[in-house]
XYZ file of N, CA, C and O in Angstrom:
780
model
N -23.407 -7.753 -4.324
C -22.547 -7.687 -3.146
C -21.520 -8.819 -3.147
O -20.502 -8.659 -2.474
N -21.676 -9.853 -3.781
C -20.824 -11.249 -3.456
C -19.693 -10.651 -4.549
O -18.495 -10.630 -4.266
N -20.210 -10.180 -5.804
C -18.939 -9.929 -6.930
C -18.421 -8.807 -5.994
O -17.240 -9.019 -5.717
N -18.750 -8.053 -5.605
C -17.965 -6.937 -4.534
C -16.831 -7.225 -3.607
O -15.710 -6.719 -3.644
N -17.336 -8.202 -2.687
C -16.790 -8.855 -1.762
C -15.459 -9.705 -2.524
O -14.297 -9.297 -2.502
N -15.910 -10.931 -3.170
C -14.423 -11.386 -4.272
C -13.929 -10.522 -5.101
O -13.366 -11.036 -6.067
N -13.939 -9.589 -5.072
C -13.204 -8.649 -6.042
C -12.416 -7.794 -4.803
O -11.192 -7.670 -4.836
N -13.095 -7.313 -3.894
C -12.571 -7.268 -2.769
C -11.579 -7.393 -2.503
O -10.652 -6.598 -2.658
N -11.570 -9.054 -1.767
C -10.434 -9.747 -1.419
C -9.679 -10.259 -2.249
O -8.567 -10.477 -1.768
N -9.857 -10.733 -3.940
C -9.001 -10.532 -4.782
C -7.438 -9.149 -4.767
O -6.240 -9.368 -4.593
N -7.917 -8.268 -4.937
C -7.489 -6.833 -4.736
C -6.421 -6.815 -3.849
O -5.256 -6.600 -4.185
N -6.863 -7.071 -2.547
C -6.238 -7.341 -1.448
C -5.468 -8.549 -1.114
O -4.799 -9.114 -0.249
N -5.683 -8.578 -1.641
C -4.883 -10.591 -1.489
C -3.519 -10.202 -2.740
O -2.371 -10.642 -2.689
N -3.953 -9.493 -3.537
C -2.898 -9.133 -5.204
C -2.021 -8.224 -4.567
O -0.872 -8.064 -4.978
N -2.557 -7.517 -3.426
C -1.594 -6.164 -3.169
C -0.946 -6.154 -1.913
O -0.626 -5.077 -1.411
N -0.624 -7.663 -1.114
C 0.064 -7.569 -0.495
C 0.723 -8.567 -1.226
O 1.781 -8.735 -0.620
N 0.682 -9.513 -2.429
C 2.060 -9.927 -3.008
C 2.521 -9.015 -4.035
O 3.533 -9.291 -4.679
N 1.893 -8.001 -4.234
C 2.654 -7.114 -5.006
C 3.664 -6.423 -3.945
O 4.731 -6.041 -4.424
N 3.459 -6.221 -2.598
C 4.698 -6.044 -1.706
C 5.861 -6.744 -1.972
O 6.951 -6.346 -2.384
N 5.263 -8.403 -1.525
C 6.297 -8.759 -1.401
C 7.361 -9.084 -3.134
O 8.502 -9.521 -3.286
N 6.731 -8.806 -3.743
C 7.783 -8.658 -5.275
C 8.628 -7.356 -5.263
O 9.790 -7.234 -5.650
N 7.847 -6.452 -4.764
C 8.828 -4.888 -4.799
C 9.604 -5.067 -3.840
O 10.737 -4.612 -3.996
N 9.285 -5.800 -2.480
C 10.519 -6.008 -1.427
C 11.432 -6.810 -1.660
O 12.482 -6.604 -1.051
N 11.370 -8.076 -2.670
C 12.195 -8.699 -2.813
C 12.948 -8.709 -3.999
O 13.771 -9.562 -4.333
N 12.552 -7.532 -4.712
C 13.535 -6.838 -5.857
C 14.558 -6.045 -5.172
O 15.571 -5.649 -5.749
N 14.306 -5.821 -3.985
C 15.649 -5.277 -3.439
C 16.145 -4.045 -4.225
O 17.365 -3.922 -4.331
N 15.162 -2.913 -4.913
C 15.662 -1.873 -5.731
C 15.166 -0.322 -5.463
O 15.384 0.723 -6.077
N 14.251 -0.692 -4.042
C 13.674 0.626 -3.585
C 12.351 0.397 -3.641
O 11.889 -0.143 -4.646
N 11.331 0.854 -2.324
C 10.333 0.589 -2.333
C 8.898 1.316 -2.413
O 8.938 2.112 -1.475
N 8.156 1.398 -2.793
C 7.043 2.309 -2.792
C 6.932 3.119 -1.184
O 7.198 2.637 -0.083
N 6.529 4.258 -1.466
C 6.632 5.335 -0.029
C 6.136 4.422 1.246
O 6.908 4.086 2.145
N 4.850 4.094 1.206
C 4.552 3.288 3.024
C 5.332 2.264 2.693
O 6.193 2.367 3.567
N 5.624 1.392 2.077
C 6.546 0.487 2.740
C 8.125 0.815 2.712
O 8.940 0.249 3.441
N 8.423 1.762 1.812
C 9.777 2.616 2.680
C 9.936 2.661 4.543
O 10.700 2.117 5.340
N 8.692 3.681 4.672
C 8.035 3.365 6.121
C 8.170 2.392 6.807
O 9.052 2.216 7.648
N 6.882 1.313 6.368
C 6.962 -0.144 7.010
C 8.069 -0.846 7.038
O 8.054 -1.758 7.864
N 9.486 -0.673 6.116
C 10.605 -1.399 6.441
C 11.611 -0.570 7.287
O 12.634 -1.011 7.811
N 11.167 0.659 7.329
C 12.392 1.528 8.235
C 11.589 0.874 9.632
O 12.328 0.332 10.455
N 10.252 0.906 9.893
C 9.887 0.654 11.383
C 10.251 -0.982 11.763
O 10.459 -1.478 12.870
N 10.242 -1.700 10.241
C 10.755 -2.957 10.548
C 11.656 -3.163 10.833
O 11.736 -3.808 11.878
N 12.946 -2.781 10.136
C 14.599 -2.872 10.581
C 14.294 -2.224 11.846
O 13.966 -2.992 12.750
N 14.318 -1.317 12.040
C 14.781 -0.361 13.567
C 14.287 -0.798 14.847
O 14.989 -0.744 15.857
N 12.695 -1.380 14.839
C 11.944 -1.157 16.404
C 11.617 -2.836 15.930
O 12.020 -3.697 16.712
N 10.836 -3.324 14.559
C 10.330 -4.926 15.277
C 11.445 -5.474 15.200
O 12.045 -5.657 16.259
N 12.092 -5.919 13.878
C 12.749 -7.102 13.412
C 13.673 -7.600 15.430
O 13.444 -8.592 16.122
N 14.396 -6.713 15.647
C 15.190 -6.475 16.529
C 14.181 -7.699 17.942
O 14.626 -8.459 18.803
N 13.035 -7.401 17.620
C 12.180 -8.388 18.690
C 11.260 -9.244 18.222
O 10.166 -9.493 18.729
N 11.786 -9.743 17.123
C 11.124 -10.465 16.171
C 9.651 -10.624 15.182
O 9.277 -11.651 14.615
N 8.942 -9.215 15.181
C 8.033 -8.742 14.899
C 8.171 -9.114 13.237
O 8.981 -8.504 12.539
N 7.443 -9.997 12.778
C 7.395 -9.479 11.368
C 7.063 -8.468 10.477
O 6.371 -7.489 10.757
N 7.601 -8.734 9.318
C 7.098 -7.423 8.395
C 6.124 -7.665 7.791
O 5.664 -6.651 7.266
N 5.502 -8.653 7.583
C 3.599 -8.249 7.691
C 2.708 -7.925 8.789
O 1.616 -7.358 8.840
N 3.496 -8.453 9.670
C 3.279 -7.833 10.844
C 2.643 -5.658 11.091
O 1.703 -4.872 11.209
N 4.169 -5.852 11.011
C 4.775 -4.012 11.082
C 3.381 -3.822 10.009
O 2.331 -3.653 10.630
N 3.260 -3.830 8.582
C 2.787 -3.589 7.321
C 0.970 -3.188 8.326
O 0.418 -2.109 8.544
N 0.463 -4.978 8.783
C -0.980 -4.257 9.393
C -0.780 -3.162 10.260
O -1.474 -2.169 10.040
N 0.077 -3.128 11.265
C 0.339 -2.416 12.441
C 0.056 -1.062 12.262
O -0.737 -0.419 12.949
N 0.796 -0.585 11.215
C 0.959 0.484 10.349
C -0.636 1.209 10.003
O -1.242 2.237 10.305
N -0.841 0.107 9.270
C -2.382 0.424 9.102
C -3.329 0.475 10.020
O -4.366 1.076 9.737
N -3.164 -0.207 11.445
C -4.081 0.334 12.364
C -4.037 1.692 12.890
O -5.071 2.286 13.195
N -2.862 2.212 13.010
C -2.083 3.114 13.473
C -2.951 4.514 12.157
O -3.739 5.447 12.314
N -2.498 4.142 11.416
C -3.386 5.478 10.658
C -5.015 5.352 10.164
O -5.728 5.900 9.324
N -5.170 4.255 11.240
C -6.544 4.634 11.409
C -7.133 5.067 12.349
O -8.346 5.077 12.561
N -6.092 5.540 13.108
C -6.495 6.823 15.018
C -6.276 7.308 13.899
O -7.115 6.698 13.235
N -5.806 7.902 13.269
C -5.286 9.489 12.560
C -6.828 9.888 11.934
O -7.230 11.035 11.741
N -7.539 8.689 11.684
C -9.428 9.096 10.607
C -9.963 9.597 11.905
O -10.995 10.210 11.632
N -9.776 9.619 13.009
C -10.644 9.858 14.307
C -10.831 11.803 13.807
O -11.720 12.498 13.316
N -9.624 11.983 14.226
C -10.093 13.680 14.295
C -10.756 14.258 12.742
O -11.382 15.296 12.529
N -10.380 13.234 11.844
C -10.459 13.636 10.224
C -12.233 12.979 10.031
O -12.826 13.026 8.953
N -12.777 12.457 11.189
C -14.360 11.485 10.950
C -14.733 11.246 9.744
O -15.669 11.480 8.979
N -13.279 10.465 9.806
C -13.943 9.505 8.050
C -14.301 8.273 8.918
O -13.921 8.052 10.069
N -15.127 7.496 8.118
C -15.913 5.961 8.588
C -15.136 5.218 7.756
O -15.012 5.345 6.537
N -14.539 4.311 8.600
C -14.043 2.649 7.440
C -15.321 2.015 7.089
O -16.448 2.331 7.473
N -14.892 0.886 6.142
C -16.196 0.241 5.527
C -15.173 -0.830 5.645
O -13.979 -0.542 5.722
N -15.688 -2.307 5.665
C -15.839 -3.689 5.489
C -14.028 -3.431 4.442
O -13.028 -3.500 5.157
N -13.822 -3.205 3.117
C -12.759 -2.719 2.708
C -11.487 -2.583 3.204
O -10.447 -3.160 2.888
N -11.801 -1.426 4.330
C -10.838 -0.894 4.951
C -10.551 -1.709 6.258
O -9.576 -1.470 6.971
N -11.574 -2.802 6.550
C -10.746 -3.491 7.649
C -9.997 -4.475 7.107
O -8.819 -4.758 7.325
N -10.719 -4.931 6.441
C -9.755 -5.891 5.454
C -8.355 -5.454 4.452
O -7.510 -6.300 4.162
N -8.293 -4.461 4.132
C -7.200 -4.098 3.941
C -6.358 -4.311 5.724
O -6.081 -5.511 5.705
N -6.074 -3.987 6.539
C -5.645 -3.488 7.654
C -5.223 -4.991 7.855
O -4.057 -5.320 8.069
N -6.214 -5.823 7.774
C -6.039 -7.306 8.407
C -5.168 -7.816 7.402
O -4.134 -8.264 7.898
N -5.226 -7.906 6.149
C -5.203 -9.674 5.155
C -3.732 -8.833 3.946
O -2.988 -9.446 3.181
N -3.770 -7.507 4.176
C -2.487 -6.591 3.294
C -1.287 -7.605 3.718
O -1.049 -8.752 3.340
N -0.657 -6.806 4.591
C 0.169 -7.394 5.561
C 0.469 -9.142 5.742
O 1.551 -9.659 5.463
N -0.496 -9.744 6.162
C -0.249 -11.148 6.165
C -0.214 -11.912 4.762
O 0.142 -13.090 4.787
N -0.608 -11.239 3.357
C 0.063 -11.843 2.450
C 1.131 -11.470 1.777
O 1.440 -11.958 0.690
N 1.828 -10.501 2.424
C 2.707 -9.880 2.300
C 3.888 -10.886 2.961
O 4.693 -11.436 2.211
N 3.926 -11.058 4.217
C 4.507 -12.174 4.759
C 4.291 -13.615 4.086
O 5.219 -14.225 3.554
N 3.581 -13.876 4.127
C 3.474 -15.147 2.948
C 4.555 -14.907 1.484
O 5.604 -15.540 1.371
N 4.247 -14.254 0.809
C 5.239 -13.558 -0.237
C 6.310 -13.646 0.198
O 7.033 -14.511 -0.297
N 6.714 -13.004 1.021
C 8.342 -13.184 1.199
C 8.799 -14.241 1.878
O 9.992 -14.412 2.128
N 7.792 -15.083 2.247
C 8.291 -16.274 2.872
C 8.684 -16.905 1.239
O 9.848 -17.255 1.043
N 7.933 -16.991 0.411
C 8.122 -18.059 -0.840
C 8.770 -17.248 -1.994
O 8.885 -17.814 -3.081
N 9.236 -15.873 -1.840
C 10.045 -15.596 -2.965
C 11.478 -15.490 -2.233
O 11.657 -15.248 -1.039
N 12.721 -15.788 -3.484
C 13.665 -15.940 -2.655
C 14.240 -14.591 -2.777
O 14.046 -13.704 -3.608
N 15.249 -14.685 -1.392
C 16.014 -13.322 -1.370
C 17.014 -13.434 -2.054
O 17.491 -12.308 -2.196
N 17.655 -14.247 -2.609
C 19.112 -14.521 -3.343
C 18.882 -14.042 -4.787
O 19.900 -14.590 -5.212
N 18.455 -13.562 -5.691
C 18.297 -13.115 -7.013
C 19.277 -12.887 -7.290
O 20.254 -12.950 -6.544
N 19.262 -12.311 -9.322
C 20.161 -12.172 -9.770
C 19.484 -10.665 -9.957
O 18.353 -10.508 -9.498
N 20.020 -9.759 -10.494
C 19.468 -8.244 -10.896
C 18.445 -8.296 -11.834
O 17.515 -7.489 -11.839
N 18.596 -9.394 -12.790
C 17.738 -9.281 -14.145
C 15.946 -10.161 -13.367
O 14.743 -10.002 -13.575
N 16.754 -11.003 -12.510
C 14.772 -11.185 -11.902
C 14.359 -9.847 -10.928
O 13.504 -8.993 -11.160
N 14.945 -9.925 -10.173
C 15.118 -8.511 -9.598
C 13.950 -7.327 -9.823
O 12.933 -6.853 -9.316
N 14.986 -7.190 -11.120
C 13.990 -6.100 -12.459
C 12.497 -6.449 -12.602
O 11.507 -5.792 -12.281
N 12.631 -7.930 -13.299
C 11.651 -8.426 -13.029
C 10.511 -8.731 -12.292
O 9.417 -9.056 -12.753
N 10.855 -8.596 -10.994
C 10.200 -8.419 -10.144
C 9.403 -6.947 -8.904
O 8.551 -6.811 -8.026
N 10.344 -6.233 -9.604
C 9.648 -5.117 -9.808
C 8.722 -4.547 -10.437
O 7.664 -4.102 -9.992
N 9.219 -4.556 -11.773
C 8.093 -4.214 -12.948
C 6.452 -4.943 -12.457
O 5.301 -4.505 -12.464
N 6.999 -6.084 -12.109
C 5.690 -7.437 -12.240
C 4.669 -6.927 -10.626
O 3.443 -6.858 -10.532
N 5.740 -6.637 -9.526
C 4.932 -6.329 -8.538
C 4.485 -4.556 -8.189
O 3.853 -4.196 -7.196
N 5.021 -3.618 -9.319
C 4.550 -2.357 -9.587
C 3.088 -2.206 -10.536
O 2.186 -1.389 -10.351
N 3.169 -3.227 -11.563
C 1.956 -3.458 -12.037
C 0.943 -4.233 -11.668
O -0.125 -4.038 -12.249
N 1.008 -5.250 -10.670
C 0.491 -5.864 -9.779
C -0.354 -4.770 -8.868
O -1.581 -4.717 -8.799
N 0.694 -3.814 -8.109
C 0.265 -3.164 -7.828
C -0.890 -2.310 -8.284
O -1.903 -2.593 -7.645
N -1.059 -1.450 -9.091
C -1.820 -0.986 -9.933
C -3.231 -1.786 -10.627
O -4.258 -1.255 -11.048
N -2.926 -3.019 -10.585
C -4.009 -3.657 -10.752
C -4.867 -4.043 -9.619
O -6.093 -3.958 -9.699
N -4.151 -4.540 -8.382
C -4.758 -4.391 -7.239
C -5.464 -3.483 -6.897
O -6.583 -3.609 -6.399
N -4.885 -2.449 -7.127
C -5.102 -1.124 -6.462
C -6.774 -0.709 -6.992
O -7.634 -0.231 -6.253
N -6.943 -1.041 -8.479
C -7.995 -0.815 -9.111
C -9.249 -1.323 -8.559
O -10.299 -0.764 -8.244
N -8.655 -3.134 -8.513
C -9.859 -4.022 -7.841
C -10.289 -3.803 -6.390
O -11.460 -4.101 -6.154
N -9.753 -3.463 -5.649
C -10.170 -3.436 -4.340
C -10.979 -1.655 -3.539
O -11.661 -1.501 -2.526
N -10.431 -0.547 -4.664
C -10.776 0.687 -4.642
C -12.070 0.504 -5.517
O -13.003 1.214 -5.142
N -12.387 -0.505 -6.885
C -13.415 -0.550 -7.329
C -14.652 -0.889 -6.827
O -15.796 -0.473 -7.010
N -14.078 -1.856 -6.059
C -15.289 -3.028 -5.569
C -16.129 -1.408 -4.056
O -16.747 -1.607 -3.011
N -15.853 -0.529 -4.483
C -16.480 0.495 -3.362
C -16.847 0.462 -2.052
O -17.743 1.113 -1.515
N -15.757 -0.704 -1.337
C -16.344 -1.146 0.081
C -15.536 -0.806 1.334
O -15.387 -1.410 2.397
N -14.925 0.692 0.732
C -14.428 1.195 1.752
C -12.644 1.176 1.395
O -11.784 0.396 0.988
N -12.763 2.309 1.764
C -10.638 2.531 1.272
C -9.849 2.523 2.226
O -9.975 2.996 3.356
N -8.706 1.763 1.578
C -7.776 1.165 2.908
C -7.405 2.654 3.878
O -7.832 3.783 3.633
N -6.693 2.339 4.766
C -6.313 3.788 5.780
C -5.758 4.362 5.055
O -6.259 5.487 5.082
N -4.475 4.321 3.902
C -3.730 5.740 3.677
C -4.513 6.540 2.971
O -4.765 7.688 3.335
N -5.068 5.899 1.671
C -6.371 6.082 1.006
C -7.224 7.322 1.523
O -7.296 8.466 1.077
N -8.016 6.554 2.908
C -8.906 7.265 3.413
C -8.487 8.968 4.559
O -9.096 9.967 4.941
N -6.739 8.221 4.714
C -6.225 9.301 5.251
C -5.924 10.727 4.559
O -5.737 11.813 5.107
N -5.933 10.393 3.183
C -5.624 11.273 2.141
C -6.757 12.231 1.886
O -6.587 13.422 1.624
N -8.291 11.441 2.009
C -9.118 12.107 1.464
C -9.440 12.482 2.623
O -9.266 13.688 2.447
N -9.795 12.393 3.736
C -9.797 13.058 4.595
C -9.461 14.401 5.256
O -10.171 15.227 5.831
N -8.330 14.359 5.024
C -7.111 15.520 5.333
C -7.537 16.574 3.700
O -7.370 17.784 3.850
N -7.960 16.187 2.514
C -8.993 16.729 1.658
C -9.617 17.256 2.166
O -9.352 18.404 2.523
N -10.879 16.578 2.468
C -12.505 16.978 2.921
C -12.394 17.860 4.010
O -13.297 18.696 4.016
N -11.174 18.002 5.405
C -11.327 18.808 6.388
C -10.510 20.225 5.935
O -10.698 21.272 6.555
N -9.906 20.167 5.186
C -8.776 21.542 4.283
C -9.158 22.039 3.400
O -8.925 23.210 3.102
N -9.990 21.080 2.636
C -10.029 21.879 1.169
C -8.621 21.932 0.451
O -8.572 22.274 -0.731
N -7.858 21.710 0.917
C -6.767 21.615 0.231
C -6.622 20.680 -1.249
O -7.470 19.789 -1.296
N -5.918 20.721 -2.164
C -5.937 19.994 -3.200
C -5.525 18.563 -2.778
O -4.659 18.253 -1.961
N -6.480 17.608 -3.646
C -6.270 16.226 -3.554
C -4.068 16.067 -3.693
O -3.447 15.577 -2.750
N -3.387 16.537 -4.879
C -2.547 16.158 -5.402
C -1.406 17.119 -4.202
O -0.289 16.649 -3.985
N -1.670 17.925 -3.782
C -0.703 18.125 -2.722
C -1.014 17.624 -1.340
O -0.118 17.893 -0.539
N -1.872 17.075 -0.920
C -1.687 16.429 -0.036
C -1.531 15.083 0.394
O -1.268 14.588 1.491
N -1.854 14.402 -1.224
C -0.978 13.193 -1.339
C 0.460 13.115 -1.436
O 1.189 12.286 -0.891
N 0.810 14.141 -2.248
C 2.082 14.149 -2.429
C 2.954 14.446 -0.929
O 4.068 13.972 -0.706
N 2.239 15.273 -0.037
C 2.719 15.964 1.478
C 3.098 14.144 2.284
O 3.978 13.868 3.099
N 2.142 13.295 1.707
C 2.110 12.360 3.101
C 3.210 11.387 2.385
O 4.122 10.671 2.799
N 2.624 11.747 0.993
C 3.962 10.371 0.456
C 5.469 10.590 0.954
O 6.270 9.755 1.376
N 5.631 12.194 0.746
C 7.155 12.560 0.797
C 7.685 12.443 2.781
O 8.809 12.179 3.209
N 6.668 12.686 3.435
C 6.877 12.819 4.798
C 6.768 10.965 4.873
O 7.289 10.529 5.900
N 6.322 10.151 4.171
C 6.479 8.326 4.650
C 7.739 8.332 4.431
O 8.489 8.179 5.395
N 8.293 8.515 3.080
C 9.506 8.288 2.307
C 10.749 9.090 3.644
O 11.780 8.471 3.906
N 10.594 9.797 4.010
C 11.396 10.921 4.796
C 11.290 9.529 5.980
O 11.857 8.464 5.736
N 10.871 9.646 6.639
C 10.344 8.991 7.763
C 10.771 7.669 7.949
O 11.344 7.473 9.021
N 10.621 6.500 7.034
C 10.996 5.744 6.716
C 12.466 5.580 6.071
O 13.239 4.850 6.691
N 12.793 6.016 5.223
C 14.466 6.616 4.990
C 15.223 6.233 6.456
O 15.697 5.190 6.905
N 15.093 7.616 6.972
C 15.484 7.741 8.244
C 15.655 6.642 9.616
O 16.372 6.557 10.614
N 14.503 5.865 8.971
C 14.539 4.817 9.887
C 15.612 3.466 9.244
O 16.018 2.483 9.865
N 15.758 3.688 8.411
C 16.401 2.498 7.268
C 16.018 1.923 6.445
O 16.534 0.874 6.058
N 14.603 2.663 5.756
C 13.931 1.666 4.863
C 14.346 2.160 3.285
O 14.709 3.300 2.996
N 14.218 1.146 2.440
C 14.969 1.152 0.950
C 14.500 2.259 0.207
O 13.346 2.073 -0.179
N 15.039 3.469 -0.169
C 14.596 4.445 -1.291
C 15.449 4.122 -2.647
O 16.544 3.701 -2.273
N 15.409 4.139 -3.500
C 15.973 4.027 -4.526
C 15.460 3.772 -5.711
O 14.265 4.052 -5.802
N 16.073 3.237 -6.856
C 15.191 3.540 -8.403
C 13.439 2.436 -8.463
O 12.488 2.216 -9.213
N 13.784 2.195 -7.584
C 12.063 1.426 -7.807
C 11.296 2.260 -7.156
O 10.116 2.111 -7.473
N 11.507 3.220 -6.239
C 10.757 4.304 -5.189
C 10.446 4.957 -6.652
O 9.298 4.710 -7.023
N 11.095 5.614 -7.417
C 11.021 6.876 -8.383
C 10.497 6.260 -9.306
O 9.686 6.888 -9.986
N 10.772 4.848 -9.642
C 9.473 3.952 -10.766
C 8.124 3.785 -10.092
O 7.161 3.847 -10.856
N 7.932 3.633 -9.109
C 6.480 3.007 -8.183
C 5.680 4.620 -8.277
O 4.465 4.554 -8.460
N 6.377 6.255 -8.146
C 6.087 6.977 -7.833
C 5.256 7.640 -9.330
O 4.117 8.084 -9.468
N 6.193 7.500 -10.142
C 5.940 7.350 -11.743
C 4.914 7.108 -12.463
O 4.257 7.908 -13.129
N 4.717 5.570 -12.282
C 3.834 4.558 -12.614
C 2.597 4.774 -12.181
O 1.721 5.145 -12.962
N 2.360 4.564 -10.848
C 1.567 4.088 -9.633
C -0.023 4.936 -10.319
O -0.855 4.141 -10.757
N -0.428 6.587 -10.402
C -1.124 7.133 -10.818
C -1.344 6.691 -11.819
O -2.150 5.810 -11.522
N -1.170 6.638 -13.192
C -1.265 6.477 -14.802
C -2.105 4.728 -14.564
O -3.210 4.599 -15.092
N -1.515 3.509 -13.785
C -1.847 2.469 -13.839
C -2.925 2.040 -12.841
O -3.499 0.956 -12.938
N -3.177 2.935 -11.877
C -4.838 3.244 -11.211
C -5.406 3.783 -12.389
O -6.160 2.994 -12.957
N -5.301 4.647 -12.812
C -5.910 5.351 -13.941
C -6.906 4.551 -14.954
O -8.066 4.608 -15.363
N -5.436 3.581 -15.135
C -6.120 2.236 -16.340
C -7.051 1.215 -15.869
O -8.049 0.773 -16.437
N -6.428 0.841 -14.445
C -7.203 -0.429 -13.878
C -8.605 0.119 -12.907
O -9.006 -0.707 -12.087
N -9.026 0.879 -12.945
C -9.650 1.619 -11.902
C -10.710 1.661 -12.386
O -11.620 1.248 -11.668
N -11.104 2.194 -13.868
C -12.443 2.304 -14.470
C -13.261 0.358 -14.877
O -14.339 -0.231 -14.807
N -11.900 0.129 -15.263
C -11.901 -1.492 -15.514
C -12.673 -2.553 -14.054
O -13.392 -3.499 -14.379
N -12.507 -2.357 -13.033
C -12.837 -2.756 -12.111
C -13.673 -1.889 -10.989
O -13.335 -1.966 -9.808
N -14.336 -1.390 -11.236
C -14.949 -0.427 -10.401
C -17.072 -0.687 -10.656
O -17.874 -0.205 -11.455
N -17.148 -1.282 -9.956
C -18.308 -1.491 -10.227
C -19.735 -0.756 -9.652
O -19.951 -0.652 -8.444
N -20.579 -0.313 -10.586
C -21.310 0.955 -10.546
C -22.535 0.518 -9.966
O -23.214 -0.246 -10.651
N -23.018 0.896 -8.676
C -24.213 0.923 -7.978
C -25.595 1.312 -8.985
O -26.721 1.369 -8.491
């Protein structure tokens, strides 16, 4: 349970500065935080709400949505909700916004694979999946519907949603979208530890 727990919060601690590298590449952002920055520009920033802020907010918010779907969070999933977000803000407090394109790049690539490695450790450690996660399989388990279209349904309706509100779509959205599967794929068996 203790390697669970630090692998855990490793995970989680990796995948809200993998935010803040894709936000501060300034090149388009993975689908929920498309989202989380359209609700940021439009409704907080305006009243000074941060965007790790917005980022947990977000995540409490689609966790009414597990109510009618009676999925159970685990220890995992609150901690995602809580500690995502606030190192996410940390991140963009200490990376700068002034770049040149070529760190930029850099900082994409670095916080897309970041991503993916996070993603592995904290889905491995089996202590419960963050809300979109659990929103996905959920909306599964009550449909029967296929896993891959109804991920794809919620990604394209964040991206829509977020867009709309003002948040960044562009060539790092269509790299993050790319990537993102194939590099769970890799890091996932690697960190996943078997009861």
């Amino acid at each position: 349970m203790t390697r669970r727990l630090i692998q855990l919060f490793i995970g989680i601690f990796l995948y809200g500065l993998s935010i803040a590298l894709i936000v501060r590449a300034d090149l388009g952002l993975d689908p929920w935080d498309v989202l989380n920055q359209g609700v940021f520009e439009r409704l907080a920033k305006p009243s000074g709400v941060s965007f790790g802020l917005v980022v947990n907010l977000i995540g409490m918010a689609v966790l009414l949505l597990w109510i009618p779907l009676r999925q159970k969070p685990g220890i995992g999933t609150v901690a995602n909700v809580l500690v995502i977000g606030t190192v996410a803000n940390f991140g963009l407090d200490w990376i700068s916004s002034d770049l040149g394109l070529p760190l930029r790049a850099g900082l994409l690539i670095a916080g897309i694979v970041l991503n993916g490695v996070a993603s592995g450790a904290y889905i491995g450690a089996g202590l419960g999946p963050g809300p979109r996660d659990g929103l996905m399989t959920g909306i599964v388990a009550r449909t029967g519907w296929p896993v891959k279209w109804v991920r794809t349904a919620i990604e394209l309706t964040v991206i829509a949603v977020g867009w709309l509100l003002g948040g960044s779509v562009g060539l790092g959205t269509v790299l993050y979208a790319l990537t993102i599967g194939p590099l769970v794929h890799v890091f996932l068996p690697l960190f996943t530890i078997r009861r």
